[in-house]
Short mmCIF file of C-alpha atoms in Angstrom, two decimals:
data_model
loop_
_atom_site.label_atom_id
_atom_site.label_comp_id
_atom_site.label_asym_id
_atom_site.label_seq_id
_atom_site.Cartn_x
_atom_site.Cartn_y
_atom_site.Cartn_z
CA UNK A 27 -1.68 1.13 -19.39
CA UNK A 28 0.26 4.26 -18.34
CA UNK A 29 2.31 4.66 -15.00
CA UNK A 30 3.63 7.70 -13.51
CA UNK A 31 5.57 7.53 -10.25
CA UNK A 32 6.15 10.41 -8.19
CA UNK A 33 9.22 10.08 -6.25
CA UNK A 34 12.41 8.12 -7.35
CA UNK A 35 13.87 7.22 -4.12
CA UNK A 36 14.38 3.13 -3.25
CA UNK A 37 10.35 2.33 -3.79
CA UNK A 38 9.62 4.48 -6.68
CA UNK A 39 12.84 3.32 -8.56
CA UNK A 40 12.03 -0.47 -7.67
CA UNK A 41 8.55 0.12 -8.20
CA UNK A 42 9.42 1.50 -11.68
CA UNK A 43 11.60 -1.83 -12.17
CA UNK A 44 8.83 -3.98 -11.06
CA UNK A 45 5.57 -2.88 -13.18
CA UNK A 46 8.71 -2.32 -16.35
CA UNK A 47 8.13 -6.21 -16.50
CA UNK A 48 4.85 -6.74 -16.57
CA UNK A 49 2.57 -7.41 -19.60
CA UNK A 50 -0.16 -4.88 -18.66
CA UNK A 51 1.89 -2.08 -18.42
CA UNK A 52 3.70 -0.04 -21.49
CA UNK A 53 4.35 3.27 -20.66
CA UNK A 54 5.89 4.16 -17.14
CA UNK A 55 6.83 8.19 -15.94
CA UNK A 56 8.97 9.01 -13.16
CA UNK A 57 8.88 12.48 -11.43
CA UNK A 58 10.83 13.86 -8.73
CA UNK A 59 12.49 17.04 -7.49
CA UNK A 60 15.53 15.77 -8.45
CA UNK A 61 15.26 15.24 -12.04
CA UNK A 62 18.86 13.84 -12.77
CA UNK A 63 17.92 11.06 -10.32
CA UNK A 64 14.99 10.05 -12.06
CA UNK A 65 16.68 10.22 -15.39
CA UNK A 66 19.11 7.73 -14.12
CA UNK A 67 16.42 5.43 -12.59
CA UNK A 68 14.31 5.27 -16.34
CA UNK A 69 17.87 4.95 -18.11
CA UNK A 70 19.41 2.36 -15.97
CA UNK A 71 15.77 0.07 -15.96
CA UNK A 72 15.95 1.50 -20.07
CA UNK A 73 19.34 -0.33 -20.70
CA UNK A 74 17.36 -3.83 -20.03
CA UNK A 75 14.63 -3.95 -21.79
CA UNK A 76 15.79 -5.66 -24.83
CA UNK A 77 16.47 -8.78 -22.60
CA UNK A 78 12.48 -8.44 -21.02
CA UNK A 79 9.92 -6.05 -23.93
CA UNK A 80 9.51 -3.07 -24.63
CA UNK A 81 8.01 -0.85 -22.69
CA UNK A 82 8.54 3.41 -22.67
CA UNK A 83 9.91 4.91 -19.93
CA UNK A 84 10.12 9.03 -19.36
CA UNK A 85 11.54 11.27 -16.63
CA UNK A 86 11.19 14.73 -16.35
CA UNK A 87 8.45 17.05 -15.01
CA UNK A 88 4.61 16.44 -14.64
CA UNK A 89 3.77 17.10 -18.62
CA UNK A 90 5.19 13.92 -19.28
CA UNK A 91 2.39 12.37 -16.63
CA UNK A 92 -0.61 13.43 -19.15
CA UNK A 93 -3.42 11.32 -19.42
CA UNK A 94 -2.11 8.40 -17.08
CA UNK A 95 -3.85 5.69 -16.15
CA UNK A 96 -3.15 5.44 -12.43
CA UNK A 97 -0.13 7.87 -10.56
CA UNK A 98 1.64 6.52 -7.77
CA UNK A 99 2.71 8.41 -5.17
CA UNK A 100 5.82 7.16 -3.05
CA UNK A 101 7.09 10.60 -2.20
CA UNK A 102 7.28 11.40 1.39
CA UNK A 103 9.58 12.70 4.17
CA UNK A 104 11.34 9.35 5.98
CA UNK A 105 10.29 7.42 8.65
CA UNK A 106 12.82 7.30 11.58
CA UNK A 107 13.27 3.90 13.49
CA UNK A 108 11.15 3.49 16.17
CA UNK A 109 9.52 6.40 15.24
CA UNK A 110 5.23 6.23 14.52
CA UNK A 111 4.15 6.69 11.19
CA UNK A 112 2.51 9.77 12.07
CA UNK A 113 4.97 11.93 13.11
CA UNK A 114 5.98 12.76 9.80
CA UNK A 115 2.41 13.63 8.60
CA UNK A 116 2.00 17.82 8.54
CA UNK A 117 5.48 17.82 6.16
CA UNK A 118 3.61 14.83 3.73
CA UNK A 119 0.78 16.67 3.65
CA UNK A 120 2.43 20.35 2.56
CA UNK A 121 3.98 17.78 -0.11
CA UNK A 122 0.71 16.86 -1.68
CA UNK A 123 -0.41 20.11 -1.30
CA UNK A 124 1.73 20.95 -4.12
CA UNK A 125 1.93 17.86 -6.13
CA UNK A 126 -1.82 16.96 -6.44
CA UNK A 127 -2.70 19.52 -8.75
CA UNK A 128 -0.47 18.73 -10.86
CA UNK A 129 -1.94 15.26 -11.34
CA UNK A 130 -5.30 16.37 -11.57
CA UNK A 131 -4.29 18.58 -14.18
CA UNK A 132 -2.75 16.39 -16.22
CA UNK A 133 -4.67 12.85 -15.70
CA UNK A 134 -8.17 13.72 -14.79
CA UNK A 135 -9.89 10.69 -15.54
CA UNK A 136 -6.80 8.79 -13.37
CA UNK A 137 -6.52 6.38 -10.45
CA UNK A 138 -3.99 7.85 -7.72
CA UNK A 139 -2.51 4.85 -5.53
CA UNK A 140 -0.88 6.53 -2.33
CA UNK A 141 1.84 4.91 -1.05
CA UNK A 142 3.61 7.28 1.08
CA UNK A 143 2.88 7.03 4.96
CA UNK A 144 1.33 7.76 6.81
CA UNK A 145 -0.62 6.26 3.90
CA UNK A 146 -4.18 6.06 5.28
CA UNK A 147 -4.31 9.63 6.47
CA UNK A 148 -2.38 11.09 2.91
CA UNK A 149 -4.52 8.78 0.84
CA UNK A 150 -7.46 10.82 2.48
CA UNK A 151 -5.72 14.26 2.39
CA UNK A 152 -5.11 13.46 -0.91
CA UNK A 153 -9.01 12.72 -2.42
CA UNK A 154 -9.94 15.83 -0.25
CA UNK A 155 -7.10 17.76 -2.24
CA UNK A 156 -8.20 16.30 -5.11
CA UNK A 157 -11.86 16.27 -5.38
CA UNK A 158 -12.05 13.64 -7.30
CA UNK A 159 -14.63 10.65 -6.34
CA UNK A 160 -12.80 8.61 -3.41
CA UNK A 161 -13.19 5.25 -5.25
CA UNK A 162 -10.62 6.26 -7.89
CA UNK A 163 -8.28 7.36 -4.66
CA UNK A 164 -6.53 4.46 -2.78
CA UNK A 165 -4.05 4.08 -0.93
CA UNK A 166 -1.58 0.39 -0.35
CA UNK A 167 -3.06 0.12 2.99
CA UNK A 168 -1.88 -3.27 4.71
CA UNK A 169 -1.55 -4.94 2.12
CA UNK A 170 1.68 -5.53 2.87
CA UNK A 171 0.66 -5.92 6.24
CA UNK A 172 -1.12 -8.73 5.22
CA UNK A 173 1.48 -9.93 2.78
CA UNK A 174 3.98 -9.86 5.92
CA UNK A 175 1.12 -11.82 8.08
CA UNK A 176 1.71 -14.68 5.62
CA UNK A 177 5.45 -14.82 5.61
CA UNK A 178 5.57 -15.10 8.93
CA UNK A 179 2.86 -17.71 9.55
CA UNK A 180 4.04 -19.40 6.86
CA UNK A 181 7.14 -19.56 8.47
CA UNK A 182 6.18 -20.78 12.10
CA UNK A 183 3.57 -23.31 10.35
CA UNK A 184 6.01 -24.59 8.02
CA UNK A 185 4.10 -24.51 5.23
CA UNK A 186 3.81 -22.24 1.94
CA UNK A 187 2.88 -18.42 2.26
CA UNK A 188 1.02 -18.75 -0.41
CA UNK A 189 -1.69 -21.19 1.27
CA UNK A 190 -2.17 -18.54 4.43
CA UNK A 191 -4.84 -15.66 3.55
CA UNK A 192 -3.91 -13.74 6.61
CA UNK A 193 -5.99 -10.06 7.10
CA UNK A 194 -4.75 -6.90 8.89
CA UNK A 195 -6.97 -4.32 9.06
CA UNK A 196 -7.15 -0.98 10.11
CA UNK A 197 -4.32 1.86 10.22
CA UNK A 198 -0.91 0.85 8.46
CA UNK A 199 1.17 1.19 11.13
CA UNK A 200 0.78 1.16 15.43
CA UNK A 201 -2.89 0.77 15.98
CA UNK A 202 -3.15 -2.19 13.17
CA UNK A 203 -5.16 -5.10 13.72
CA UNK A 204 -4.44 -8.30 12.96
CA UNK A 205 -7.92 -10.15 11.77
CA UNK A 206 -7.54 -13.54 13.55
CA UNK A 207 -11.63 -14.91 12.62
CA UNK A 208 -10.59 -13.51 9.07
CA UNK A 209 -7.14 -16.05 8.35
CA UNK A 210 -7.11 -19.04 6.69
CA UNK A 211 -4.75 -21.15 5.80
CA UNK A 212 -6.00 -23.24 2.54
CA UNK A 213 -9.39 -21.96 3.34
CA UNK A 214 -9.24 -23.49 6.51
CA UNK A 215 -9.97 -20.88 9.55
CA UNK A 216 -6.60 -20.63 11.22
CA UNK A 217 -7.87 -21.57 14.98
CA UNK A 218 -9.24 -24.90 13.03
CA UNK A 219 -6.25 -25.33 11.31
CA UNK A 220 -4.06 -25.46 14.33
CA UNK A 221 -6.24 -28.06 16.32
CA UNK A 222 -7.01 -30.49 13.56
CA UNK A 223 -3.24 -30.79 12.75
CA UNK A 224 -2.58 -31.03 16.64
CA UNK A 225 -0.74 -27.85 16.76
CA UNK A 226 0.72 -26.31 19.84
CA UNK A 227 1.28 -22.63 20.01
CA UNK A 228 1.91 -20.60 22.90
CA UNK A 229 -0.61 -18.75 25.06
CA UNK A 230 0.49 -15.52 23.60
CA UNK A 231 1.63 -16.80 20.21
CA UNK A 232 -0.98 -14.77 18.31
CA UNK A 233 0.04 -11.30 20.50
CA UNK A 234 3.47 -12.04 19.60
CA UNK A 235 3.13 -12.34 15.60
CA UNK A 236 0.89 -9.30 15.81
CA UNK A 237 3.59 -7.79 17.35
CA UNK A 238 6.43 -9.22 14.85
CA UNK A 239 4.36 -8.23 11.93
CA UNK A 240 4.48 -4.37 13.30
CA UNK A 241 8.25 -4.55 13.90
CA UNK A 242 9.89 -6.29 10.95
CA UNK A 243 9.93 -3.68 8.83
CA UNK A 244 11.88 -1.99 11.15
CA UNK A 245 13.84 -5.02 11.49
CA UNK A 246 14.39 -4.64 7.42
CA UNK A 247 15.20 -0.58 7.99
CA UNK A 248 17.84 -1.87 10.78
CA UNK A 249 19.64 -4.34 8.29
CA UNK A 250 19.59 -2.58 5.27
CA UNK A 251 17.83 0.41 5.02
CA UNK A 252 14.25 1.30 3.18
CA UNK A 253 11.97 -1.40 2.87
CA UNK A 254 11.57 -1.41 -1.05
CA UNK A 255 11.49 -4.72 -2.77
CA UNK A 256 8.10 -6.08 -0.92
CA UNK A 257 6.68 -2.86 -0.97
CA UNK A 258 7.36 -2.94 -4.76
CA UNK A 259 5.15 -6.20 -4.56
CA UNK A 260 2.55 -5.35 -3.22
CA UNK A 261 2.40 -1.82 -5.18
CA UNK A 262 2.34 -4.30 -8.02
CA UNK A 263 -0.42 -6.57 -6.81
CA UNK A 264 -3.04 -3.36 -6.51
CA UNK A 265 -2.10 -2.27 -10.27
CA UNK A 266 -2.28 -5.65 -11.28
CA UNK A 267 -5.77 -5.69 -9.82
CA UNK A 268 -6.60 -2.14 -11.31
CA UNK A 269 -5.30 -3.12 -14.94
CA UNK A 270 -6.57 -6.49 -15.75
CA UNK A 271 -10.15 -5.76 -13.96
CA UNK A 272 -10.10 -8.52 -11.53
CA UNK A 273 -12.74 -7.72 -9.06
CA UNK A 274 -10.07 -9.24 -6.27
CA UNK A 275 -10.33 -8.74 -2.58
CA UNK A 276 -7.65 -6.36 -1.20
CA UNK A 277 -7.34 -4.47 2.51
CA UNK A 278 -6.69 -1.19 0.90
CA UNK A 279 -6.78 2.73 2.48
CA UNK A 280 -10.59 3.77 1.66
CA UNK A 281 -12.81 5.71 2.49
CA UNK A 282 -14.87 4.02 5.68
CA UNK A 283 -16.76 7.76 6.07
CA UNK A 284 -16.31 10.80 4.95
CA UNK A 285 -13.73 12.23 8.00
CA UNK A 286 -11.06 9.44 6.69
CA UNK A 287 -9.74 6.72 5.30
CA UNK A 288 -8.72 3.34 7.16
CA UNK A 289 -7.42 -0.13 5.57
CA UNK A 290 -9.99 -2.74 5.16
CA UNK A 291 -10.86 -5.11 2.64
CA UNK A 292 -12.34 -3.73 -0.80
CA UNK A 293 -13.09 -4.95 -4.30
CA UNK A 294 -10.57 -3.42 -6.84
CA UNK A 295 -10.96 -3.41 -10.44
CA UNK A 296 -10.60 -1.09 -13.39
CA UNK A 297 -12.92 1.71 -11.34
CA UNK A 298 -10.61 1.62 -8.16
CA UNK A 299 -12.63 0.23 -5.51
CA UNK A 300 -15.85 -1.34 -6.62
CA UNK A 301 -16.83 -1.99 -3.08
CA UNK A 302 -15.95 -2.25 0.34
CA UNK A 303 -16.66 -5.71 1.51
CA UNK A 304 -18.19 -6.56 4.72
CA UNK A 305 -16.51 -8.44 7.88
CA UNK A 306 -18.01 -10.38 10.56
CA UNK A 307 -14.75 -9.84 12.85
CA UNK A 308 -14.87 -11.07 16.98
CA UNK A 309 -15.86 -8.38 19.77
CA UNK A 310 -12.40 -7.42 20.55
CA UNK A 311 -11.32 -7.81 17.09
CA UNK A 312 -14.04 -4.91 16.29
CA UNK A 313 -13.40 -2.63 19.38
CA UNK A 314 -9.59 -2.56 18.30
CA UNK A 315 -10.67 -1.82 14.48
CA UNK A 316 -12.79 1.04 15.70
CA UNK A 317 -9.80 2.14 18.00
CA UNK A 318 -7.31 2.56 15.11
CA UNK A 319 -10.25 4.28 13.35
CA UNK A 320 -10.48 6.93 16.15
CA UNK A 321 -7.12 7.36 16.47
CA UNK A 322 -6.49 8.25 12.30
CA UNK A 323 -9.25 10.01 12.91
CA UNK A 324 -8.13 12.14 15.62
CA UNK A 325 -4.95 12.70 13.94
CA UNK A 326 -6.03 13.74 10.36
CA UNK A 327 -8.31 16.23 11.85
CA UNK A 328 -5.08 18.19 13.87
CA UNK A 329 -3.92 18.74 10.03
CA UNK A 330 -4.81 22.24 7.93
CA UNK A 331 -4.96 21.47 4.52
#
């Protein structure tokens, strides 16, 4: 399978480094403005590669992206601390503006995977730029969200984040919802879980996480700068999905109707998403879903492409 990345800053470079591992992967492109930077990224994960397999790695302009398989986009103007992920959204979009033909040109049978933010609104901006048929245009989504849901659960439960299947849904980023009636921990429903092993949170425990899983990436910014390696991880998990056809569950950026795109679960596989899949969610759980909804919605359409 062929990889191109657009954008070599910290997530494109360790994406690059991640998927250079994998078995499923064997050809990997990296674009950005600044050539000379992306040079350096595909030469320094280059010098490795006898210690891991081989796998070919290019840098240069879009040419070298021909015919890939799925294009990652991780270009975007930064995020500033305590800032929404919407702020930066009219300069992302003037970005794609100019970077999306170029893919379609190139790969027209590809899979784009946005991962710039704000991702659900660019992942939308970027099938309408596009044209192409908005299952083969996805963006992360929570994902990590989700991924980050488990850590920290994990963490106050004392057990493996692996056994907790935790579900945000909805926009990556303010108005995201964490799916309570959706997480399990070893396929146990998580308010079950807590009584039959006698647990005692407190009365605002689950506002709190919520919370916490909204603010640690910021937390991450604060201590070292861009989050990278976990977003790496979970760029990895979707191509992973894409490339070996697994027909897994996700909470990706799709399309929910045709005004945008909002993160919910879907079925990925070779196609992109295969379907979305259907929730039975709590009242409130709902009315917030449909909140962040409006309020991408209302956003994206204060944009001119």
């Amino acid at each position: 399978m062929k990889i191109s990345i657009i954008g070599a800053g910290q997530v494109g470079a360790t994406t690059a480094f991640s998927l250079a591992k994998v078995d499923y992967v064997n050809e990997i492109t990296i674009i950005d403005l600044d050539e000379r930077r992306a040079q350096g990224v595909a030469l320094d994960i280059l010098h490795g590669l006898s210690l891991s397999h081989p796998v070919k790695i290019n840098a240069g302009g879009y040419d070298l992206t021909k015919e890939s398989d799925i294009i990652i986009i991780t270009v975007g103007v930064p995020e500033v601390i305590g800032e929404s992920r919407l702020v930066p959204l009219q300069k992302n979009a003037n970005i794609l503006k100019s970077i999306i033909p170029q893919i379609t040109e190139n790969s027209p049978n590809g899979l784009i995977l946005m991962v710039s933010n704000p991702v659900d609104i660019l992942t939308y901006f970027a099938q309408q730029i596009s044209g192409w048929d908005p299952t083969r245009v996805i963006g992360l989504g929570t994902t990590l969200d989700s991924a980050r849901l488990n850590y920290l659960l994990g963490r106050d439960l004392e057990i493996a984040q692996t056994d907790v299947n935790g579900l945000v849904i909805g926009e990556h980023g303010d108005s995201q919802v964490v799916a309570w009636s959706q997480t399990t921990i070893k396929g146990i429903p998580f308010d079950e879980y807590v009584k039959q092993n006698g647990i005692t949170l407190a009365d605002d425990y689950k506002t709190a996480l919520a919370q916490e899983v909204k603010d640690t990436a910021f937390d991450v910014w604060e201590m070292k700068g861009p989050n990278c390696y976990c977003v790496a991880l979970a760029i990895e998990r979707v191509v992973q999905a894409i490339a070996r056809n697994e027909n897994t569950i996700l909470p990706v950026s799709q399309p929910f109707t045709e005004e945008t795109y909002i993160s919910y679960p879907a079925v990925i596989n070779r196609t992109g998403v295969a379907r979305q899949v259907k929730l039975s969610c709590t009242a409130n759980e709902q009315t917030k879903f449909d909140d962040s909804y409006a309020n991408i919605k209302t956003v994206a359409s204060q944009i001119e492409l």
